[in-house]
Each structure stands twice: as C-alpha cells, then as structure tokens.
Amino acid sequence: MTGADAGFVYVDHPADLAVRAWGRTTGEAFAEAARGLFAAMIDVERVAPAEAMCVRLSADSVELLLVDWLAALVAEKDLSGRVFSQFSVDVRLHVHGAELTASAWGESLDRVRHAPRLEVKGITRLGLSVREEAGRWVARYVADV
Amino acid sequence: MDEFDRLEQVGEVEWLLPQHGRMHVPGRIYADRSTLEQLRREGGEESAWSALRQVKHVASMPGIVSAAIALPDVHPGYGFPIGGVGAFDLADGVAVVGGVGFDINCGVRLLRTPFERARIVREIERVGEDLYQTVPAGLGSSGSLRLSMAEIDRVLEEGAAYVVRRGFGTDADLAYTEEGGRMAGADPAVVSALAKQREFKQVGTLGSGNHYLEVQWVERVIEAEAAAAYGLSEGQVVVAIHTGSRALGHQIGQDSLKELGAASARYGIDLPDQEMVCAPVSSPEGQRYLAAVAAGANCAFANRQVIAHLVRASLERSLGLPADKVETVYDIGHNNAKVETHVVDGVSRRLLVHRKGATRAFGPGREEVPETYRSVGHPILVGGTMGTASYVMCGTARGMERAFGSGIHGAGRALSRKKAAKKYWGADVIATLRRDGIRVWAHDARGAAEEAPGAYKDVDQVVEAAVASGLTRAVARLRPLVVIKG
C-alpha cells in the first residue's frame, strides 16, 4: 500500500481484474473501489462529474454490500449509458449487516474521449474482503472481465 | 500439506488429487508439467487464487459424481477453475453459480466459406474494414437490432430460433448449433427486469476482453475424416465468432450469486468457500437458477446468430460472397450447466454437468450430435490467440467416460492482464502481427496489448496435452488473417 490516505491498486490476477482499495473510512474505501472499477473500463480522468446518481443499498454484510455497490454501478453503465469518475459513499455498519448512501458523478460515455477499455462482466466473491488494517479500511475484490 | 504435493501422476498428462478433507470425490487434472508448474507458481498456499484449491472445492460440493475434473487449459477462475467440469446428481447434487460464471454460454461459432486464403489476402483491407464497421464491438457499443421487452422474452425462451425467424439466418444455422440454438427449460419470468433492460442495446454485439471476430484459414488438416465431415479443407477460409450472453447474462449471473448465496444459507449447505454458493438442483431455487441459465444461454446463441448474419452481409459487400455460401460449421458454448445423460460405473444417469471454460465434446454416436457429424462427434471450437492459432477438435469415447464428454476451450492465459499491459505495447503488437500477415482492427489498443499472443500459453502445447489425454482429438489447425477486437 502506498502512503496515500485513499487510493486503489490493481493486484496481479491470472485472468481477471483484482482490486485493492483503501481509505480512512469504509465509505472512502468503497469510493476508491468504484474508482478502480471505472478506471479499468475507461480513462476516468477524462470523465466530467456533470451528473449525479444517488444510490441506497443494504446487505447482510459489509463485503456483500461492496459487491452490490459495484454491481449497481456496472448495471447503471448499461442502463443509462453513463460512466462515473467521482464517488462519495457513506457506509454504516450494524449488527445484522451494513448499508450505504452514495452519490456517483459522471457523464454519458463518449466512445472517443473516454477511451473505452475492458468491459466488466460481474463482481465475484473471490478474495472478497472489507476490513480495517493499520488504521485504514481496505476493500478487496475481483471483477470478471 | 500443499495440494500440489498430494498430486499423483496416473497418466502422461493425468494427475489425481486424492480425496481428502471435505472432498466427496477425487480431483482429476489433465495437464502437462508446464501447466502444473504455472499453477503452482501463481496459486501457492498463500495465494488467493489457486486452480488446484478450486478443484478441491468442486470435489467438496454435495452430490458431485465421479470426480472434479480440470482440463489441459486449466487456470484459476472464481468458483470453479477455468477448464473445470463438475457433474452432479439430480437428487442430491447442487447447481453452482461459480460453475457457470457471469458470461453464460460464452462460446464460439465457426462459419466456413468456399474461398481460399489468397482471395482474402488480396482484399484484406476491404474485408477487415467492413467487418470492423459492421459488427459492433467494445465497451458501450450497441447493436442495430432493437427489441421490445416482449421480444427480449422471446429471445430468452427461444434463443437463436427466434432471431432466425426474424430473418437473421437460416434453419441450417440452428441445425448446427448446440441444442439447436434453443435451450429447453428457459423461463423469462425468472430473469430480472434489470437484466432485460441491460440487454436492450446489446443484441448482436461482440463485447471486449478476449472476445473476437476472426477471419481465419485452415492451415492444416490433422484428421481427414472429421475435417471432411465438417466441410473443412486446407487453405479454406473460415470465420470464428467468440462472444457470449452480454450484459443480460452478466446480470443473471450477478442476480444468481446473490439469490443462491441466500439459498446456500437457507439449506444449511456447508460451503468450502464463499465463491461456491449454490442450491440443491431439485430445490425451487436450484430450478429457478437453471431456468435463468437456460435463458442466458439462449441470449448467447441469439447473439452469435445475429453476428453471423452481420458477417454474411459484410462478406457479401466486401467480396461479393453470397450469404448462402457462408455456412455454420458449428456453434458451441463453454460456460454452461446442462442436464445430460452419462454412463457412470456402467449405469446410465441423468446428471447436471457444469462446464466452466470447458466445451461439451460429445464423441461419435450421441444423438445430440447433428446427423452429418454423428460418426465423428461434433466439432469442438478451441480459441487460440490472435497471433497464433485456433483449433477444431472432436470428442472421443474416452472423453465420454472420463470427463463427461468435455474438452478444452482455449489456450489459457500465461500472463495477467497487468503484466501483459506492462510487457507489451498495443501498437507494437498490432504492427508485429501485420508483418506476419495478420491484420488487427481493435477498438482499444491497450486491450490488444493485454491480448498479445505472448500473454497466452502456447495453444499448440495445450492442444498436444488435450490429445495426449485421450479425451479429444485434433482435427484442424486454423490461422488468423483478420482480427476484430472489442
């Protein structure tokens, strides 16, 4: 992990896309996880945060919440044709699971300007984890590409 | 003890992972030593991705029959390994989402033409450019066929048969498609509205990643009788389409992962890993999943059928080749779960066979094989890499006995996408291939780097192991001329 408070890296995986994302809070780690997802699909630096999408989700565990969050973004890309580059996520953990309220900012996919790359098929449960490590929240997931 | 240290060599390319721990059956791995060494390097004790551990997980699932099988292109997946086969008893067994994956019925269609290689070489620019413009590919591409929600339901239920009825192909295409292009038992009602909405723009699109459209030529016929049955001869030009069920299949997979995650807990199934979520085959959840898989499979059949139609239109434009001269050799998937009849220990049984990155490979005599191919078995379409070769293979009686009639689906990656992107530069890969007479049209140059020939294992070596296993035989080696990538 680098010294940055929040960020993501791609981890070597034999075939698919493995991501490790981290932040000072669970929400920040979730936001970086989403940024890692879109950075694999497009050039996120060229995506203007022009429109916002709001998401509310709950799941039986914080790990499954991460899968639902990323899967919702993948689906939204096809439904609305929008891609996202900025994310603000608030995650609340409770005894029986976790919930989130999030906003994602982006714009309609431009097949030239956004330099489309890999298409993410789905978010797997392989190597899935969300936990606190050395004072930072770290989210790990593998996407099928 | 490391799983690798438990392996016992029982044949030239056959290894036994003896039953231990929670395994109900042994693991049977068909692989050469270099493949095993690669699996050991990337999937040791500390690694989160070990194909061998995934074989062990498959062998630990309730109701598994005979063995958890890995084929010579085995590499780590999620749930099952890629190149993994698991057959389950219908009464005691389970349906596993990770045994099919997100890209339900991803597969290959092979079309044959009456043209020789030289004809394409002369007009390669025109052929490639027209195909590139005609077949939508890459992230965010949309197909020209727009369907209403009611029509999407027809696709889910009837597969390629529906789009053929709409004018996208012929009855002969269906006769040479696995399951006639229409898997029975598909139920559009179990597919979420979200999945259907995501499909709206994607019928007849290629996608990205390792999906491709290639104009190839038959470089070498290896087995004359089967090649003749398939209508293939040396020098002949063929077209291969590799794609799957697109966003609809992906969403079915994502929805099912969640639904069967809950079902696993409800039925108290002790999962070896959270990737192995499942439901009893006979349960309402299991039946619902299989009806959704069949619907997703039909979507993939329909997708390849529409693309085949687009290819015909393109070749007619660029080469004046009449559409009816471009015939389907076969269309077969490599991510599926299907109920099939197999003889186990001398007894004929109905089993749910999962093939994840594995192709059905029914040998001679099976009634599922089109009559004209029945004496040799149906073709297995093995995707190689864009710079090397692809193969047509066929099944054997031994494959029916030992691997539930299954064969390899491709070369398998040797380098991760990350390493490949670091090692290769897309423009260089494309320029090098051009010098070898292979023209690449790619929507994404970095994607071309990740799919560089060197990022994959040597397909010849993988096929050699597949032949040495006795499960399948090589029929013809194909070389690419034109490559269209997403």
Coordinates of C-alpha atoms in Angstrom, one line a residue, chain B residues 382-385 388-391 408 410-411 456-464 477:
Chain B
V382 CA -10.8 -24.0 -29.4
G383 CA -9.9 -20.3 -29.4
G384 CA -6.2 -19.6 -29.5
T385 CA -4.6 -16.2 -29.6
T388 CA -1.0 -17.9 -33.2
A389 CA -3.7 -20.5 -34.0
S390 CA -7.1 -21.8 -33.1
Y391 CA -8.1 -25.5 -33.4
I408 CA -10.7 -27.6 -23.7
G410 CA -8.8 -22.2 -25.4
A411 CA -5.1 -21.6 -24.6
Y456 CA -1.3 -16.7 -23.5
K457 CA 0.0 -20.1 -23.2
D458 CA 1.2 -21.9 -26.3
V459 CA -2.0 -23.2 -27.8
D460 CA -0.2 -26.0 -29.7
Q461 CA 1.2 -27.3 -26.4
V462 CA -2.3 -27.1 -24.7
V463 CA -3.8 -29.0 -27.7
E464 CA -1.0 -31.5 -27.5
R477 CA -5.3 -26.0 -37.1

